Coordinates of C-alpha atoms in Angstrom, one line a residue:
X237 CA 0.0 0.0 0.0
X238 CA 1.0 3.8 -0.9
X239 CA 2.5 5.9 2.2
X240 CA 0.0 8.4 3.6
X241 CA 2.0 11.2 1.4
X242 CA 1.8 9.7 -2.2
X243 CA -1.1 12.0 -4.1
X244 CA -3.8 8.5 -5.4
X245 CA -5.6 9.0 -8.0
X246 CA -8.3 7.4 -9.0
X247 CA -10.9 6.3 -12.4
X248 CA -14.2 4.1 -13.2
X249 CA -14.3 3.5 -16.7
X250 CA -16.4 1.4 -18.6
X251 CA -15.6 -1.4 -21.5
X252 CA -16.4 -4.6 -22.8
X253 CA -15.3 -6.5 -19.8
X254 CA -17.6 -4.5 -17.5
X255 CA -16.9 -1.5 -15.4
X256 CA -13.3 -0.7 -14.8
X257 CA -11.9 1.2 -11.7
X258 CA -8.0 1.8 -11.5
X259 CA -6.2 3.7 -8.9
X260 CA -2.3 5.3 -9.0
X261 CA 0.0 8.0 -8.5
X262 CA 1.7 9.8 -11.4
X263 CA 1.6 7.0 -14.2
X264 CA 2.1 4.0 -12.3
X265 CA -0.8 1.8 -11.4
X266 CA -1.2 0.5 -7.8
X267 CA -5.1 -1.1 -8.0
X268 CA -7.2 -2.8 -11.1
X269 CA -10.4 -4.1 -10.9
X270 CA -12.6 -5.4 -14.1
X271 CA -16.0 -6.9 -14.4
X272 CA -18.4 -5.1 -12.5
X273 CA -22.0 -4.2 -13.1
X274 CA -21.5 -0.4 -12.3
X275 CA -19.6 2.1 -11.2
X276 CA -20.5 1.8 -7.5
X277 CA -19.6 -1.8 -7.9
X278 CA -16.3 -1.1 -9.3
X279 CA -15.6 1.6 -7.1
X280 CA -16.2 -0.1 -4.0
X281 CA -14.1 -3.2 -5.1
X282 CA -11.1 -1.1 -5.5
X283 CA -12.0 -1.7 -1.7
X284 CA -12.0 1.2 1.3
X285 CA -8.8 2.1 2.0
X286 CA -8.3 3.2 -2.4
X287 CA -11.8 5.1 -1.6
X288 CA -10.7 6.8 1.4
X289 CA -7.1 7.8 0.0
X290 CA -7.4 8.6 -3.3
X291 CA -8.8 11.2 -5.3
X292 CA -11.4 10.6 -8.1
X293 CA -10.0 12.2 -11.1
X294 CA -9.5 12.1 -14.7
X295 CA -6.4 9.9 -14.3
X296 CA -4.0 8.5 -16.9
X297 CA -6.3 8.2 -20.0
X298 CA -3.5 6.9 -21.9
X299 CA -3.9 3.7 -20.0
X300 CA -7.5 3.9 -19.4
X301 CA -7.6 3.4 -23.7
X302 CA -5.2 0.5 -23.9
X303 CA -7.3 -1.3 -21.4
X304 CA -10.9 -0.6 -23.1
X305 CA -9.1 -1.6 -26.4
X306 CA -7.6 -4.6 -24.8
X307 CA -11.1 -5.3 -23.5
X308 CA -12.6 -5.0 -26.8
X309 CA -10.5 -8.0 -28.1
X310 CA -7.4 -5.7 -29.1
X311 CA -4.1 -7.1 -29.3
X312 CA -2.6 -4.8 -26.3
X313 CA 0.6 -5.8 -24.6
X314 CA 1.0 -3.9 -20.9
X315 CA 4.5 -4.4 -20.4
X316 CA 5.6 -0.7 -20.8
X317 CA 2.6 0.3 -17.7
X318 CA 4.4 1.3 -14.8
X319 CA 3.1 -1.0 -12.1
X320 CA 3.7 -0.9 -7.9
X321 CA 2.2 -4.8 -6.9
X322 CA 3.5 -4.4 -3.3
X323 CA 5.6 -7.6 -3.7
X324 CA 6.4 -8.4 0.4
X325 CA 9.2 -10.4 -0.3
X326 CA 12.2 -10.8 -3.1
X327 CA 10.4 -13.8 -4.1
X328 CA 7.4 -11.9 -5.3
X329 CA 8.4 -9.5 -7.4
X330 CA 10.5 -12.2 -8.9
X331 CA 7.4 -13.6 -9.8
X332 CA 5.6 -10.6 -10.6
X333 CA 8.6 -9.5 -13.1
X334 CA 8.4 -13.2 -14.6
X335 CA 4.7 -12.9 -15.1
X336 CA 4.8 -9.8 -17.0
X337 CA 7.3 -11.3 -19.6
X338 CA 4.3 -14.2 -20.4
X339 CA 3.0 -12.5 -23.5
X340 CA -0.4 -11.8 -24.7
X341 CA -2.1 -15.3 -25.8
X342 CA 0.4 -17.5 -24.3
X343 CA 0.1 -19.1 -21.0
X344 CA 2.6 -20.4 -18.0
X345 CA 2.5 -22.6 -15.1
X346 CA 2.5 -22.0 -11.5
X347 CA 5.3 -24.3 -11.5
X348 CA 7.4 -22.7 -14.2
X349 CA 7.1 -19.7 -12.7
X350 CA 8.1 -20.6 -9.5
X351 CA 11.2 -22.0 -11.2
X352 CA 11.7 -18.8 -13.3
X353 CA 11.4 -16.9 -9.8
X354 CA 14.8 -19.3 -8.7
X355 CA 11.9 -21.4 -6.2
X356 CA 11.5 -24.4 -8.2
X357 CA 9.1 -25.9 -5.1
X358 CA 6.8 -23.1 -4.7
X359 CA 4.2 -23.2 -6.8
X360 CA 1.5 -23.1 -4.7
X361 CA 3.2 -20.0 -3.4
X362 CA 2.9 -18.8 -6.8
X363 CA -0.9 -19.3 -6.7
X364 CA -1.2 -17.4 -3.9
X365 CA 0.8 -14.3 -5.6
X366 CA -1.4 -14.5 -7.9
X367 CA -4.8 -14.4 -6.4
X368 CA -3.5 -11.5 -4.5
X369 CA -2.5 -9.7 -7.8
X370 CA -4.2 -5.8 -7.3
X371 CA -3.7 -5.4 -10.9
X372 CA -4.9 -8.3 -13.4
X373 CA -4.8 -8.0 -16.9
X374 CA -1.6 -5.5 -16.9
X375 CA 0.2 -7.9 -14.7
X376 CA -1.6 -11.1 -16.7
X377 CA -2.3 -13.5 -14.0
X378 CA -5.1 -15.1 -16.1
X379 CA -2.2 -16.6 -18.1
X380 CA -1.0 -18.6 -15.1
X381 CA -2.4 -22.2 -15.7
X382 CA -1.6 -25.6 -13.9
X383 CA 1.0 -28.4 -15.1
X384 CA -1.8 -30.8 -15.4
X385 CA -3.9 -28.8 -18.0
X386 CA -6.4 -27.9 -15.9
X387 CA -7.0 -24.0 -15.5
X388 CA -6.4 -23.3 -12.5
X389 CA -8.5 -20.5 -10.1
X390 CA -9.4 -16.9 -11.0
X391 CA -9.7 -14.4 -8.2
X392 CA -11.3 -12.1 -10.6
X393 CA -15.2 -11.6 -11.3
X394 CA -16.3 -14.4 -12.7
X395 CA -13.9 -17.0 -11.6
X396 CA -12.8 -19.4 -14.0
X397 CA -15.3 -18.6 -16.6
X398 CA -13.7 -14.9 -16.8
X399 CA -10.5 -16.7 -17.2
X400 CA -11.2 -19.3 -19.8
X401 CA -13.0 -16.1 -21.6
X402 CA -9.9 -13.3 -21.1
X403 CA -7.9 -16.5 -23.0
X404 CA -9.9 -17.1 -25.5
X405 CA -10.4 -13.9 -26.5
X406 CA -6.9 -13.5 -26.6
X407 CA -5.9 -16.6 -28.4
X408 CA -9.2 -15.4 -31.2
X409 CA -7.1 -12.1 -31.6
X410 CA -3.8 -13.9 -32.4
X411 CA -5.7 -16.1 -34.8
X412 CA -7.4 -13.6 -36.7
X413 CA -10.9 -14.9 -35.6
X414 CA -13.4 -12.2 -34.2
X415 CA -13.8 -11.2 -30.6
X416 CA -16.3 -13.0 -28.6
X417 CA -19.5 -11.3 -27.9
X418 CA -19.5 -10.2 -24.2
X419 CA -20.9 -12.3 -21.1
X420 CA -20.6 -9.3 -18.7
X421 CA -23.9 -7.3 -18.1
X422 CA -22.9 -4.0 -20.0
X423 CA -26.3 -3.2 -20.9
X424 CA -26.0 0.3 -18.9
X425 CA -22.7 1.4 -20.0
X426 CA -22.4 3.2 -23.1
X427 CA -18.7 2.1 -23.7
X428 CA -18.6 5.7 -25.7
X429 CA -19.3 7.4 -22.2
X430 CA -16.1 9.2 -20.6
X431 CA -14.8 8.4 -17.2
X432 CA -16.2 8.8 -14.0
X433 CA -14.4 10.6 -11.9

């Protein structure tokens, strides 16, 4: 979390993966949240201390476009977005810096990248990185899967069927196909209407 004297910033936005809120300081993101129904529900899953600290502004549009293309089946690769995870330990950011060299329609392991991190036995330490990820999609913890084939969890909303979705929409892009029509209920947000803030 940001000290008490970093200036937060903060945006709801919406797109075709549902209402977006991100929160930062300067350019870099701290907070991501995807999926929701509305801008309260967005807002509020940025969760209270973002709400309480920050500042709702017209922040970072530049980003705020690559994620509402992204959304909209784009090929859009994050790995130029400033990004503060609040990796605890040495371990998890490198993870976290591992993750963000997975590009966009490929897929990892938990295991692989717990080797990549130099922890070869801490997968499951992995998962738990990444269902404490505060900023999916830019830091792609949707292309984490398991050694087995299956999946794997999704913290995000949605679960595992956001997941399977995010991927597929991705891998469509790469093949040419057309993006999937949306499953998220964005019947109330004109995806033409500018941020709330």
């Amino acid at each position: 979390m940001p000290t008490a004297r970093v200036a937060l910033r903060r945006v709801v936005f919406p797109t075709n993966l549902g209402w977006m809120a991100m929160a930062g300081s300067g350019d870099v993101l701290w907070r991501l949240v995807f999926g929701h129904r509305s801008v309260a529900a967005a807002e509020r899953a940025l969760g209270p201390h973002w709400l309480e600290r920050s500042r709702s502004v017209a922040w970072n549009a530049a980003l705020r476009r690559l994620l509402q293309r992204y959304a909209a089946g784009q090929y859009i690769e994050f790995d130029e977005v400033p990004v503060e995870c609040g990796a605890s330990s040495e371990f998890a950011r490198r993870v976290l810096q591992a993750l963000r060299r997975v590009g966009y329609s490929r897929t990892t392991t938990y295991a692989a990248l717990a080797a990549e991190a130099g922890s070869p036995k801490a997968a499951r330490a992995v998962g738990n990185r990444m269902a404490a990820n505060p900023i999916p999609l830019v830091v792609p913890c949707h292309r984490v899967v398991c050694s087995s084939g299956r999946i794997g969890y999704y913290s995000a909303v949605g679960g595992v069927a956001t997941k399977r979705r995010l991927l597929e929409m991705e891998r469509r892009c790469i093949a040419g196909l057309p993006p999937v029509q949306t499953t998220m209920d964005t019947r109330h947000a004109n995806m033409n209407a500018p941020a709330r803030h």
